Coordinates of C-alpha atoms in Angstrom, one line a residue:
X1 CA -47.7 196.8 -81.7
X2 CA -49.3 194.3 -84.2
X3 CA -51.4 192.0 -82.1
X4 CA -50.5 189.6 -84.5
X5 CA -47.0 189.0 -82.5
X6 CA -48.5 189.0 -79.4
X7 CA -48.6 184.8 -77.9
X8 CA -51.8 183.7 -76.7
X9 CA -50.9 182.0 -73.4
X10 CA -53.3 180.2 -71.6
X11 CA -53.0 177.7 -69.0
X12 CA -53.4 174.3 -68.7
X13 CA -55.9 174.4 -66.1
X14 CA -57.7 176.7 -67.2
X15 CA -58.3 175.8 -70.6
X16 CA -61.9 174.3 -70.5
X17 CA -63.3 177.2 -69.4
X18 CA -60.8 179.4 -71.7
X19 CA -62.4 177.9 -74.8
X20 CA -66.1 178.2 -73.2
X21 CA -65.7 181.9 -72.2
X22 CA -64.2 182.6 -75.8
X23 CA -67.3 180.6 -77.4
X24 CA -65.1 177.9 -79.0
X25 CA -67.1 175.1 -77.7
X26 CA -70.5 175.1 -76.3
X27 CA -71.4 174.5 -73.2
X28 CA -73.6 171.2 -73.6
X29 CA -70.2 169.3 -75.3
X30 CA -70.3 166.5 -72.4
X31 CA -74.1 165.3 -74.1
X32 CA -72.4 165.2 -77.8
X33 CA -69.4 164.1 -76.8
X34 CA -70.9 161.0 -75.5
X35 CA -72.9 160.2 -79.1
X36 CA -69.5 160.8 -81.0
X37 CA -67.9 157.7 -78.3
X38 CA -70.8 155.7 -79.1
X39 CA -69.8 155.7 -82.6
X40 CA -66.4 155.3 -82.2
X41 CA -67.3 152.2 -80.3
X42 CA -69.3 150.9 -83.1
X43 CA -66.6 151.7 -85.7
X44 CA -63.8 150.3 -83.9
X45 CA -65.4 147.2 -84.3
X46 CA -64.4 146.4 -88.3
X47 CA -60.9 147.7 -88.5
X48 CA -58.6 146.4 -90.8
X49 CA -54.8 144.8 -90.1
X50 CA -52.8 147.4 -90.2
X51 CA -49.9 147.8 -87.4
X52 CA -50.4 151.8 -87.5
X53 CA -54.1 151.0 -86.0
X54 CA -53.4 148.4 -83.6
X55 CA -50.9 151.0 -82.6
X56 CA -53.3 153.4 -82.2
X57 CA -56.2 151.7 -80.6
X58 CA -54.9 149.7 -78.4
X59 CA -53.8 151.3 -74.4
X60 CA -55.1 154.8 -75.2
X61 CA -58.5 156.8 -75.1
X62 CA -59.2 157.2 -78.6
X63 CA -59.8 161.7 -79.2
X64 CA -60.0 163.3 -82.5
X65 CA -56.5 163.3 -83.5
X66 CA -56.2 159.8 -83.2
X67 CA -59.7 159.3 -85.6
X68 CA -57.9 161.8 -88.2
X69 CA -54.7 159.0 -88.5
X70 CA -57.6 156.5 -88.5
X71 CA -58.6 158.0 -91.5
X72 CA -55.2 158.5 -92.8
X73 CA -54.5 154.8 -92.6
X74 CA -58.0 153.8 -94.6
X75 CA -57.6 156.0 -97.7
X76 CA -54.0 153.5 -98.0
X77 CA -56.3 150.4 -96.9
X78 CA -59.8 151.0 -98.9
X79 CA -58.2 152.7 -101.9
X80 CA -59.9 150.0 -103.8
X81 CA -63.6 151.0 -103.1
X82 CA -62.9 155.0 -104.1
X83 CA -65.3 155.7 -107.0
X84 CA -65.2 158.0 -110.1
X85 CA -66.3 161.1 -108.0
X86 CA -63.6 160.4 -105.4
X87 CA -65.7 159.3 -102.9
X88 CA -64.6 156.0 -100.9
X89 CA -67.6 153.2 -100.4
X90 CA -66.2 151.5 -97.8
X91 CA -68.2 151.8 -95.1
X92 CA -65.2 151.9 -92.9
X93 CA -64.2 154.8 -94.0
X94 CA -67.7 156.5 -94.1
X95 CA -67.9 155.6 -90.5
X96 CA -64.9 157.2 -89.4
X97 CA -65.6 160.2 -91.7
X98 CA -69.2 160.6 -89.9
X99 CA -67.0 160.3 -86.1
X100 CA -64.6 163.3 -87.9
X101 CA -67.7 164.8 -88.7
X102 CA -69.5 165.4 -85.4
X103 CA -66.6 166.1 -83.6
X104 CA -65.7 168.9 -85.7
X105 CA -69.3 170.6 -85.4
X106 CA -69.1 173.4 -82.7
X107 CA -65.5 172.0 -82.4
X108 CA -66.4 169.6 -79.2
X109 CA -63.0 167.9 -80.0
X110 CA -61.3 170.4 -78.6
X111 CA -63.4 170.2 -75.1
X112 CA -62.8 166.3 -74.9
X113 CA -58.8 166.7 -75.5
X114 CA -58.5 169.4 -73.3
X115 CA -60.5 167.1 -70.6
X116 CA -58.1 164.7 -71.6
X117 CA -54.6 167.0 -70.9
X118 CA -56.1 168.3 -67.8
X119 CA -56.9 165.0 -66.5
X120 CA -53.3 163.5 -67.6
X121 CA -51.5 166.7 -65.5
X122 CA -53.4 167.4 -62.9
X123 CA -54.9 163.8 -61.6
X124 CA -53.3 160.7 -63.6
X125 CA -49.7 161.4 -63.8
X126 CA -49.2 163.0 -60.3
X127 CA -51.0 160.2 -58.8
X128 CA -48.9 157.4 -60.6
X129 CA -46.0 158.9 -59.5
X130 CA -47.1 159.3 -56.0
X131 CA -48.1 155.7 -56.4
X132 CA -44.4 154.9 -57.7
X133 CA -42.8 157.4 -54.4
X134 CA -45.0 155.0 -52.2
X135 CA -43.6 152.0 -53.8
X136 CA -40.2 152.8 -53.4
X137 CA -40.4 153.9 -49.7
X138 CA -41.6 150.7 -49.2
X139 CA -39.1 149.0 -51.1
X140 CA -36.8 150.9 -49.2
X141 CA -38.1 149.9 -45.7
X142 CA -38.4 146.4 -46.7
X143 CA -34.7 146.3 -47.5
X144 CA -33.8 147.9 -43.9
X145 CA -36.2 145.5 -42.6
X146 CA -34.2 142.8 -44.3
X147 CA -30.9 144.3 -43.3
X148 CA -32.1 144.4 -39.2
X149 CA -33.5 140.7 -39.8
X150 CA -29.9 139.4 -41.1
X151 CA -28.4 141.6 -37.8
X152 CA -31.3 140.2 -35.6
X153 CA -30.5 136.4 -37.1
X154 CA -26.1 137.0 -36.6
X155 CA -26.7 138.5 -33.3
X156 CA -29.2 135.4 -32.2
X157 CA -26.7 133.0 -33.9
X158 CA -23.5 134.7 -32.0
X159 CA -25.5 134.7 -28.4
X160 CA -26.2 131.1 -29.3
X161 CA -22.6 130.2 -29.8
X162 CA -21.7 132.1 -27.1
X163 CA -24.5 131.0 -24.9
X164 CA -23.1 127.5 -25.6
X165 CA -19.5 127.9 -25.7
X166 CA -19.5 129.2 -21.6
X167 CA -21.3 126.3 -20.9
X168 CA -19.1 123.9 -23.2
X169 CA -22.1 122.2 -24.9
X170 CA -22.0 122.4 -28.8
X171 CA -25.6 122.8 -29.4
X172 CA -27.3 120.0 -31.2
X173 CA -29.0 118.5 -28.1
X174 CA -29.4 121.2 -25.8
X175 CA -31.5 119.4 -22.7
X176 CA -28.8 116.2 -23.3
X177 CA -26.0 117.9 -23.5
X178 CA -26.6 119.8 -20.5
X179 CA -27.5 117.3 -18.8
X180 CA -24.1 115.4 -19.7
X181 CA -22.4 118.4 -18.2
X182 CA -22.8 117.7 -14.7
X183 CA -20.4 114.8 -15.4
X184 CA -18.0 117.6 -14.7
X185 CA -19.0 119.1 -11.5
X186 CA -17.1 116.9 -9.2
X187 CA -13.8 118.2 -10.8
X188 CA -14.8 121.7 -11.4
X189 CA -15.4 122.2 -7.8
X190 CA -12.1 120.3 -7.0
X191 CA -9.9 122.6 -8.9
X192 CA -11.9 125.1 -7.7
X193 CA -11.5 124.3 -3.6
X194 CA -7.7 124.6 -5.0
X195 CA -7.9 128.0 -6.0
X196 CA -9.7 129.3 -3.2
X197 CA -6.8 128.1 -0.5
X198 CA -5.1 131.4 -1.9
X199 CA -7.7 133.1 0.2
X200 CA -5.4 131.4 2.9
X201 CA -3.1 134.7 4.4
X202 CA -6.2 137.0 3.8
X203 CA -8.1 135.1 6.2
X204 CA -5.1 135.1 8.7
X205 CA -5.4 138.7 8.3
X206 CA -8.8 139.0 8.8
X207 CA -8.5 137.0 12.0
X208 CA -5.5 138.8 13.3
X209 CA -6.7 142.4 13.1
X210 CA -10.5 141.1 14.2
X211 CA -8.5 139.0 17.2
X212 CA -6.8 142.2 18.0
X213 CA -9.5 145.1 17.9
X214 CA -11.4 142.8 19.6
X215 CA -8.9 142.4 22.0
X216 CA -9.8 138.5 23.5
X217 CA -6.8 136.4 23.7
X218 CA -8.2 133.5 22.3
X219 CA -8.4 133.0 19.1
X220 CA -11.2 134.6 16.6
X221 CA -13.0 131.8 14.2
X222 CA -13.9 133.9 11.3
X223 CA -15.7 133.2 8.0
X224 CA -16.2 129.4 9.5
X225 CA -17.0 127.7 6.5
X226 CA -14.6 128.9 4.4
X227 CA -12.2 128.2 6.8
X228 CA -13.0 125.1 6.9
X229 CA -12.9 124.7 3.2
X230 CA -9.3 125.9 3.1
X231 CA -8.3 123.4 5.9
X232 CA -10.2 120.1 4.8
X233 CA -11.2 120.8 1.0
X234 CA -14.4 120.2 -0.7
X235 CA -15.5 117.5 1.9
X236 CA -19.2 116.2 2.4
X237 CA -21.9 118.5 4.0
X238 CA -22.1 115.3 6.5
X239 CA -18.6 116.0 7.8
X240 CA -18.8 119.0 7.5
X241 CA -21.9 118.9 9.9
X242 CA -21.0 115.6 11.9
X243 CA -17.2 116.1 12.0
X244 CA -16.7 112.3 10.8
X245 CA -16.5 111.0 7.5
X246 CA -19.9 109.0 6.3
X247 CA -19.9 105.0 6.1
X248 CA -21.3 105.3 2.6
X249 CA -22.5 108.0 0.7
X250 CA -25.7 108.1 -1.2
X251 CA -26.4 111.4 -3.4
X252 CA -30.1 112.3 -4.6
X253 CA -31.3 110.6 -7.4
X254 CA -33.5 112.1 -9.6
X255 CA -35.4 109.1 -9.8
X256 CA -37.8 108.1 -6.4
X257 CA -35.9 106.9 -3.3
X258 CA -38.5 103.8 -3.1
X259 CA -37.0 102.0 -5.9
X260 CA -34.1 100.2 -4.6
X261 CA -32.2 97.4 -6.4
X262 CA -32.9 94.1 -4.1
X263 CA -29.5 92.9 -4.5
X264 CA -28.2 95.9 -2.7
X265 CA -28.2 95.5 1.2
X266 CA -31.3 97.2 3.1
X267 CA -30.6 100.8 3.9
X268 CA -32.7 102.4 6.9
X269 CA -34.3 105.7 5.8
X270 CA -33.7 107.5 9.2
X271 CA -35.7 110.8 7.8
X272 CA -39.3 110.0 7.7
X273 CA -39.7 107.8 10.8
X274 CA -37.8 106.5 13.7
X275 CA -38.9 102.7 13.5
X276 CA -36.9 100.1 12.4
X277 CA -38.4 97.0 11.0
X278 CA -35.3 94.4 12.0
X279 CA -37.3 91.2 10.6
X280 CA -38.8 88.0 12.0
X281 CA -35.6 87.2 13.3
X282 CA -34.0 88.6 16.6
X283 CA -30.5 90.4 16.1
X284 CA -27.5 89.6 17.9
X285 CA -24.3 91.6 18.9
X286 CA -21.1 89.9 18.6
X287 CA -19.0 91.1 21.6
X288 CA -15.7 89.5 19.8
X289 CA -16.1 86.8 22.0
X290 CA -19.1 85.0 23.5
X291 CA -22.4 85.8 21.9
X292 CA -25.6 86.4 23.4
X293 CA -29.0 86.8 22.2
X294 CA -30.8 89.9 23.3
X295 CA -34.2 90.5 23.9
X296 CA -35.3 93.6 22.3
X297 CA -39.3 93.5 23.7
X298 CA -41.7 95.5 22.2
X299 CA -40.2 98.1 20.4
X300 CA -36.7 99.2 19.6
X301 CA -35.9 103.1 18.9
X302 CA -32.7 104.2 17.7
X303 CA -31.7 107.3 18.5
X304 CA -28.9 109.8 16.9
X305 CA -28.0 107.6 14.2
X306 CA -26.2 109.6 12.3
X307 CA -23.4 109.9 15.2
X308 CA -24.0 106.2 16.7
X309 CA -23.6 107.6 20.4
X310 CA -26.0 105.1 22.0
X311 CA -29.0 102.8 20.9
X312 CA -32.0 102.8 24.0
X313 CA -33.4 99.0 23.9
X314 CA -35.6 97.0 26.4
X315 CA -33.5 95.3 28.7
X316 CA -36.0 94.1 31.3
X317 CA -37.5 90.4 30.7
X318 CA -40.5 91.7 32.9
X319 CA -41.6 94.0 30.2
X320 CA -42.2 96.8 32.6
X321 CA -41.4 99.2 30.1
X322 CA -38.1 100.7 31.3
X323 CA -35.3 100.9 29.1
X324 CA -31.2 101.0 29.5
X325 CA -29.0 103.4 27.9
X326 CA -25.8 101.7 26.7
X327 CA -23.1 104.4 25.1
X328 CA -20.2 103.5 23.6
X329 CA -18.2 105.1 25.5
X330 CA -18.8 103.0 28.5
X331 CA -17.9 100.0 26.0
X332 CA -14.5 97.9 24.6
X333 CA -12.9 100.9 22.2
X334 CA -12.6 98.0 19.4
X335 CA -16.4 96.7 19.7
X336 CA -18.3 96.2 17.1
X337 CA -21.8 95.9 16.4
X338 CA -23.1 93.2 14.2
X339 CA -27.1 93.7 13.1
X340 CA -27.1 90.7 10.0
X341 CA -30.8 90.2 10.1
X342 CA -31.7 94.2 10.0
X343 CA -29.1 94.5 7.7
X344 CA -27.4 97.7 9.5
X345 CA -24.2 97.5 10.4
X346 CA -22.2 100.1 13.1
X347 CA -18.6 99.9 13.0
X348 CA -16.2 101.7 15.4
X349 CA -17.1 105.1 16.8
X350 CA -14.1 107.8 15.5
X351 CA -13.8 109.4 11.9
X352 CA -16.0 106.6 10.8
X353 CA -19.9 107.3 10.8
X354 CA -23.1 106.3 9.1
X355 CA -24.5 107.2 5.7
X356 CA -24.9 110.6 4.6
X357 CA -28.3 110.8 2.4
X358 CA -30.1 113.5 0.8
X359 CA -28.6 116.6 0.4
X360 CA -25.8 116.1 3.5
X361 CA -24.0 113.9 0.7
X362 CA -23.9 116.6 -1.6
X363 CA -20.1 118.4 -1.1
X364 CA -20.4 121.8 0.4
X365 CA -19.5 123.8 -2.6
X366 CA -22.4 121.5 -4.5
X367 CA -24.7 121.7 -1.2
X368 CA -26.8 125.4 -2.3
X369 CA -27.1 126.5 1.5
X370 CA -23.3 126.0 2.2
X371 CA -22.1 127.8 -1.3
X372 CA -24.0 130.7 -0.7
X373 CA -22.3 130.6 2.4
X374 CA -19.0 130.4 1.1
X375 CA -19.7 133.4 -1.0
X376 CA -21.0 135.4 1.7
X377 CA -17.7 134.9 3.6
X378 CA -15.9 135.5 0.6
X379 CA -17.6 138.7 0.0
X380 CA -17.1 139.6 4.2
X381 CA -13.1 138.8 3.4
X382 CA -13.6 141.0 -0.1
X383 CA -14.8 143.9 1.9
X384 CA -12.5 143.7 4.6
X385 CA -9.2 144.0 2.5
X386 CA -10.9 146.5 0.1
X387 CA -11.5 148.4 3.8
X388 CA -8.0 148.1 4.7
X389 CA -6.9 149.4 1.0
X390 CA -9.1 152.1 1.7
X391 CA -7.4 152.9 4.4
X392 CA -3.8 152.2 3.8
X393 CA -4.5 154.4 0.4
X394 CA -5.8 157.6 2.6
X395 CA -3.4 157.4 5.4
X396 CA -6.5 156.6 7.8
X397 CA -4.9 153.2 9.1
X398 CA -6.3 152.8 12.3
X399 CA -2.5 150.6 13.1
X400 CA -1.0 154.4 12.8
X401 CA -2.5 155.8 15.4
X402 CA 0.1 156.0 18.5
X403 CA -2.7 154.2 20.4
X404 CA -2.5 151.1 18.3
X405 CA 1.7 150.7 18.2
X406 CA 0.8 147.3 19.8
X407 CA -0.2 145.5 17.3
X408 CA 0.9 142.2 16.2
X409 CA 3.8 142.7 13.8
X410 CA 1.5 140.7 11.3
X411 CA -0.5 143.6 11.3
X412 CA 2.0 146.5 11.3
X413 CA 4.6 144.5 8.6
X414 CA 1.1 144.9 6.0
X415 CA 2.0 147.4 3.4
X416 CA -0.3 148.7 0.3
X417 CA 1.4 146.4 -2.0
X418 CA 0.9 143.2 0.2
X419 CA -2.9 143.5 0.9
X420 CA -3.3 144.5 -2.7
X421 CA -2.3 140.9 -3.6
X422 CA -4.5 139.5 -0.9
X423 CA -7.4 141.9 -2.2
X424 CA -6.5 140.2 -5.7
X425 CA -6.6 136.4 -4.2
X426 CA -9.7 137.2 -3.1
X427 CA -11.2 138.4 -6.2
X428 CA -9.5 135.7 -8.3
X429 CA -10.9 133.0 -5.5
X430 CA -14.6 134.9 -6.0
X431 CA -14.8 134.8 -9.6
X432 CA -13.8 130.9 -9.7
X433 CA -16.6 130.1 -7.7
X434 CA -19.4 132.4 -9.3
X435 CA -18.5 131.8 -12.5
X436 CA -21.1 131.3 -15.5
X437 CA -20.5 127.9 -16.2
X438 CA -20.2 126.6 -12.0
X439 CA -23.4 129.0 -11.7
X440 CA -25.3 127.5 -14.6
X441 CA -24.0 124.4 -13.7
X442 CA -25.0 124.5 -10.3
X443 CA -28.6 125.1 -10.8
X444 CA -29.1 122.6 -13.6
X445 CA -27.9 120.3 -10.8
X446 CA -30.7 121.7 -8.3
X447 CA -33.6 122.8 -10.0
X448 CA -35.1 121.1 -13.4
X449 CA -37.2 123.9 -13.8
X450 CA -34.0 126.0 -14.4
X451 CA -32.8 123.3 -17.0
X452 CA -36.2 123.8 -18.7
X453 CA -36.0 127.8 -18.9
X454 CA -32.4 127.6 -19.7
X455 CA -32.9 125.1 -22.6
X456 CA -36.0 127.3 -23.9
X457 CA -33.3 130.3 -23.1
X458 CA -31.1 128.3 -25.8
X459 CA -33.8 127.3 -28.4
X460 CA -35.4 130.5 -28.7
X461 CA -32.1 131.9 -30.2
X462 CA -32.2 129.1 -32.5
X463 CA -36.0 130.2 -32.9
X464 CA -35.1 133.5 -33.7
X465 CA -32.8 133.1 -36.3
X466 CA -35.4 130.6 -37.9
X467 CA -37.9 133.5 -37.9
X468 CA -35.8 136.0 -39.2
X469 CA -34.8 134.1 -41.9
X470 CA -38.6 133.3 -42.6
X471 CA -39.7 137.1 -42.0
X472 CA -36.5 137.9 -44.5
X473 CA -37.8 135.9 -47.0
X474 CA -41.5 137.5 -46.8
X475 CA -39.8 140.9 -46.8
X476 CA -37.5 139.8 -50.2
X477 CA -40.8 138.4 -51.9
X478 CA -42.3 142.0 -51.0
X479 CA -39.5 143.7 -52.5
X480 CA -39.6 141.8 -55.6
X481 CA -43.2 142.5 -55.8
X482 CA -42.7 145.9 -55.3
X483 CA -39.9 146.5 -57.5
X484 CA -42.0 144.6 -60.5
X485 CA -44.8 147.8 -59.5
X486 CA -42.5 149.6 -60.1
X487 CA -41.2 148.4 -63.6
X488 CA -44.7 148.4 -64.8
X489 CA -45.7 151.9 -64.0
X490 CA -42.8 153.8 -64.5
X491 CA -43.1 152.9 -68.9
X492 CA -46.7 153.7 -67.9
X493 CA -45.6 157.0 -66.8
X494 CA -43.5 157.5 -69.2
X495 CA -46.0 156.9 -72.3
X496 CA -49.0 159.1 -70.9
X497 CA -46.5 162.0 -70.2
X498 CA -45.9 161.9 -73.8
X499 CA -48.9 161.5 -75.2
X500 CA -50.1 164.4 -73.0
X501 CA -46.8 166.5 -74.5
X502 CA -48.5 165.4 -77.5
X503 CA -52.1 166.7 -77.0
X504 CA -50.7 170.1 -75.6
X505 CA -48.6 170.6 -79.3
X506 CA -51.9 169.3 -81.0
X507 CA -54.6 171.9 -79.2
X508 CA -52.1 174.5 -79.8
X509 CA -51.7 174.2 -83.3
X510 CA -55.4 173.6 -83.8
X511 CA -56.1 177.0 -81.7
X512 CA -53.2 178.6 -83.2
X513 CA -54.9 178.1 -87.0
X514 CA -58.2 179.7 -85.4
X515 CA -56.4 183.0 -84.7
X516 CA -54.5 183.2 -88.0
X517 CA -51.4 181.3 -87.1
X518 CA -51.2 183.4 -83.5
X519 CA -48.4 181.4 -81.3
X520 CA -50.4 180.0 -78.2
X521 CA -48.7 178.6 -75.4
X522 CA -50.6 176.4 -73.1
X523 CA -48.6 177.2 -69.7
X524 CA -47.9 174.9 -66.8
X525 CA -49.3 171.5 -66.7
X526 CA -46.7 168.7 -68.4
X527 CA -44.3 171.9 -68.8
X528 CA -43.9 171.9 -65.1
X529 CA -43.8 167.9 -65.0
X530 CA -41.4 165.3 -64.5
X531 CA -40.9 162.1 -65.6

């Protein structure tokens, strides 16, 4: 077989040391190379306009190849300085020739493009495009990032409006509008006393079967205060407490109890002391008929105020210290009590009473110690008829036993169907009072600090959204960034991966001539490569 035919193949990697080993190039090339840049520095320095130059000298490493269309280009532009003899005496061109020159002796081109192709394939390319895979997976997980930020920013948003539209505020002044809402209380807990009397035949229940396993014949109170809720409504904690209705009611203000208008009339704060300051002047009790002046000596106490049973008062001129007990019981049922200099006045004993203060003139579903009774008995009754379900459902009634044939037809008439409706009064009754909005409600009422955390609750929705849609627009601005990276290295790419395409049909043409036109294939490197 003629050798001839045979392709010289030789690869990319290895072709430094492939032209070394075959004595191509020497092995000191690096040390000449760098005399033949030197020039080329020098040269480049007085070029003429032409566009193929610029072209060529400007983003690239200048090599041999690109000197020899250097040269091309100046036998069009110094034409004019060519002598008789041929030769050109620009010295331009003989600059360029000298560069052609060196770099031809011992053939240390070849070693410097061959640098050059191994550098583009194995270092410069792959790492721009590794560069480029980093850019877009961060492009990519900046636009996720953006994606979760508009879900983060609709989510905080929709809790927001939902946040708000349970507690009927509209969101432009959280703390104020809140605040404004316990306008609504007093009705709220109105309509909702009116729901719970449903509870009414469940507590009957409850009562009858208690009344009967217990077996006492008299009757069973159960759940007290709900009871008592049914029967009177959403009354006063001070009736509830007293049994009377208060003269005058005075709920907690959120401002101090010491400032009191003067043009309202004296009220006696019984809760921090027992003394009564009744003035200069000496206080008289109007009997409805003749009036006499009492002496009151040293010190008056009054005692159980809040019912008005009796008042304990020096009676003795002698001041001996002893002290009568007048009840009004022993007295004229239509007396009436008449302190004008104290300012206090006691009217008839009965369903009338004093004042209820502090938290005793808060209504018992608004009072926090009687609610959370309520709900306790409302949970006691809840567990009860879900008991007798239970029951009913598994054919365990107790009431079937032959024992138990006795019972009140109250209890034996109960079928699944009818305590399932109590069961469902009592839920629907449970679910009024601990509602969101009462529940929210309620503790704005009764604690400010709850107002505070429940407003910052509210805001930092609102702050949450703002911060997405700042941290979206730091993630857009980093996309664009990146995606401009992007734009800029991928012609970059582009460009070196044919100029290295270029270099690799150059050195195998120029080795090719060496052995007498012998194909040579340089293998791997940009053949393997991808744009």
């Amino acid at each position: 077989m003629d050798d001839q035919n045979i392709p010289i193949d030789i690869h990319t990697t290895k072709l430094l040391d492939w032209l070394i080993s075959r004595r191509h190039i020497p092995k000191d090339w690096q040390n000449r190379v760098i005399k033949v840049r030197e020039k080329i520095n020098n040269a480049i320095q007085d070029m003429p306009v032409h566009d193929g130059i610029v072209k060529l000298v400007s983003g690239q490493h200048i090599n041999y190849f690109h000197c020899l269309k250097i040269v091309d280009i100046l036998k069009e532009t110094e034409k004019d300085s060519k002598n008789i003899f041929g030769r050109y005496g620009s010295q331009r061109m003989k600059d360029w020739q000298d560069v052609i020159a060196d770099y031809q002796k011992d053939n240390i081109y070849l070693a410097e493009v061959a640098v050059m192709l191994i550098r583009n394939v194995s270092y410069e390319i792959p790492s721009m495009k590794k560069q480029v895979h980093k850019l877009e997976q961060l492009q990519a997980e900046n636009e996720k990032k953006i994606k979760d930020c508009n879900k983060s920013e609709a989510v905080s948003q929709k809790e927001f409006k939902v946040a708000c539209g349970q507690l009927g505020i509209k969101g432009e002044k959280v703390k104020s509008e809140l605040l404004d809402l316990l306008n609504e209380l007093p009705q709220l807990y109105e309509e909702t006393a009116e729901k719970i009397t449903i509870v009414r035949s469940a507590i009957e229940l409850y009562a009858a079967f208690t009344k009967y396993l217990s077996g006492q014949d008299i009757d069973c109170i159960n759940l007290p205060i709900l009871s008592y809720l049914i029967e009177k409504g959403n009354t006063t904690a001070y009736e509830f407490v007293y049994g009377e209705k208060p003269l005058r009611i005075e709920e907690p203000q959120k401002a101090t109890m010491e400032e009191v208008d003067k043009d309202d009339v004296n009220v006696i704060d019984f809760g921090d002391s027992d003394n009564i300051d009744f003035g200069d002047n000496g206080a008289e009790v109007d009997f409805g008929g003749e009036t006499k002046e009492i002496d009151f000596g040293d010190q008056i106490v009054l005692e159980t105020p809040k019912s008005a049973e009796q008042i304990i008062c020096s009676t003795d001129s002698s001041n001996d210290g002893s002290f009568e007990i007048i009840s009004y019981d022993d007295l004229n049922p239509d007396l009436e009590i008449v302190l004008d200099e104290s300012g206090i006045v006691v009217e008839k004993s009965g369903e009338d009473g004093g004042i209820a203060r502090g938290e005793e003139a808060l209504t018992i579903l608004d009072h926090p110690k009687y609610r959370e009774q309520i709900i306790n008995d409302l949970s006691e009754l809840e567990a009860f008829v879900k008991m007798r379900l239970f029951e009913m459902s598994h054919e365990s009634d107790v009431l079937s036993m032959s024992q138990m044939q006795d019972a009140p037809t109250t209890l034996q008439m109960q079928t699944l169907e009818s305590v399932t409706a109590l069961a469902d009064s009592v839920n629907v009754a449970l679910s009024c009072l601990t509602n969101k909005r009462i529940q929210h409600l309620h503790n704005i009422k009764h604690s400010e600090r709850y107002l505070d955390l429940l407003t910052a609750s509210l805001n930092q929705k609102l702050t949450l959204g703002d911060r997405m849609r700042a941290t979206k627009k730091v993630l857009e601005d980093k996309t664009a960034q990146t995606a401009d990276e992007i734009r800029k290295l991928v012609p970059v790419i582009k460009l070196l991966f044919e100029r290295s395409k270029q270099m690799q049909r150059e050195i195998q043409d120029d080795i090719s001539k060496k052995y007498n036109g012998r194909t040579v294939n340089l293998v791997g490197g940009v053949n393997v490569l991808t744009v």
